[in-house]
Amino acid sequence: MRQRSLFGVVILSGVYSFLMASVLIVLDAVDVAMTEASVGAGVSTVLLLATLHLTKTTEATSFRGTMIPLFVAVVTGAALIWSTFDLPPFGTAEAPIHKHVAPYYLENSLRETTVPNVVTSVLADYRGYDTLGETTVIFTAGIGVMLLLRGARRRDRAADVEGSS
Amino acid sequence: MQAFRLVVEYYNYFVTIFLMVAGLYVVIARGNMIKKLVGLAIFQTSVYLLYITPGKILGGTAPILDPAFKVYSNPLPHVLILTAIVVGVATLALGLALVARINEAYGSIEEDETFERDREA
Amino acid sequence: MSLDLILRIGTKLILPFILLFALYVQFHGEYGPGGGFQAGVITAGMVILFAITFGLRAAKRIAPQALVERMVPLGVLIFAGTGVLGLLLGHNYLDYGPLAHDPAHGRVLGIFLVEAGVLVTVSGTMTALFYAFAERGR
């Protein structure tokens, strides 16, 4: 089955984001689920649709072979599944990830910051450097998009001037 | 029985790997740049799952402290992925801006056609 | 014009509640799910909805482009400035303890300021991204 209409692809990716948000709620990551629902299904879909408006909405027929990509994907997947069994099983409290810094955050967040939502206290306080870096990345990406799209087709105009003179 | 147990215990990782491989396949096999970016987004969501899955404790609850609960899931991966999602949409927008500019320059968003145009030039 | 009557009225009705929800998510983020990132995206979503129904020019009247584009670096400055504040008070960078007499209260204040910076940057960036794409189409 192949979706040639890119409009359909974009809408399906929005649906997929909502489904992913529900999966994240089941996995207790409520903050992440909220972000995924608003970002993945909201802003991403709008930006993809805006790009479709600027470009084309149907995919051209391609003569690429699918065997080599399929082979690469299957081999990668097999290698990853083979190495999965060294991971601790799902949902155990004894996994190494729960023994490192997480208990400290959970025990001391309320005393040190009086913030009950540990995700917020870790995000803004314990790991403030991380968040500062991420905010800077968003800032940089925004500047990049503005540079790329606001440079208002100057080259076209230059070409027009050259053509007319 | 043993195999069944293994599958249940690692089911989330299998789903993660399936999504990762599906995203990889789309990125390699499809020449359309919008589809490539959607494939990258799928790959990215598999990474979200890869981080969130080990943080879950069975019987635990979301890491919002309340005297009524004792066991909480690990908040650290949530923090990392929360910021990663917003950064992801920022980079997706950058990719889409590049696609729009490529469309203006080449009149096409197919990888094969842009390569051909380059070869002609 | 008359065909999208429901869209126009519905948008007008729902806009204040979207903004209210964004503010709730922002200021209740310390007690429930939410925070600056989500609130910023929801605020930007409000502007985008308005722009889709009423047109880009109307949206630029409620969220002027110059303001939106200044918000992008302003949020990073608020965030980094909060860190420098801790530095000036003789502690480490991004240590909010000395912002108030009680270190716990100082941290609450610091988290509030940092989340405000994140809100400003994220809402500004998302709106500016939409403006950049929408302007290109004309």
XYZ file of C-alpha atoms in Angstrom, chain B residues 21-71:
51
model
C 13.540 0.417 11.473
C 10.385 1.726 9.773
C 11.691 5.289 10.039
C 15.092 4.201 8.728
C 13.446 2.422 5.775
C 11.384 5.485 4.868
C 14.457 7.724 5.050
C 16.491 5.432 2.752
C 13.864 4.148 0.342
C 11.730 7.217 -0.399
C 13.064 9.992 -2.587
C 10.376 12.502 -1.673
C 11.798 14.960 0.845
C 8.540 15.480 2.782
C 8.289 11.719 3.215
C 11.921 11.606 4.315
C 11.210 14.203 7.005
C 8.133 12.292 8.185
C 10.332 9.188 8.327
C 12.833 11.080 10.456
C 9.980 12.103 12.751
C 8.960 8.444 13.134
C 12.573 7.549 13.922
C 12.546 10.311 16.513
C 9.403 9.022 18.237
C 11.065 5.619 18.504
C 13.863 7.327 20.434
C 11.255 8.873 22.745
C 9.942 5.367 23.445
C 13.476 4.045 23.930
C 14.065 6.611 26.674
C 10.638 6.501 28.346
C 10.258 2.694 28.417
C 13.025 1.873 30.956
C 11.808 4.699 33.219
C 8.437 3.028 33.775
C 7.996 0.956 36.922
C 5.061 -1.462 36.983
C 2.664 -0.291 39.698
C 4.253 3.139 39.728
C 2.622 6.428 38.891
C 3.526 9.687 37.170
C 6.328 11.556 39.011
C 4.103 14.169 40.666
C 4.669 13.789 44.396
C 1.643 13.104 46.558
C 1.361 11.414 49.944
C -1.100 8.927 48.462
C 1.585 7.256 46.317
C 4.844 5.512 47.120
C 6.257 4.331 43.774
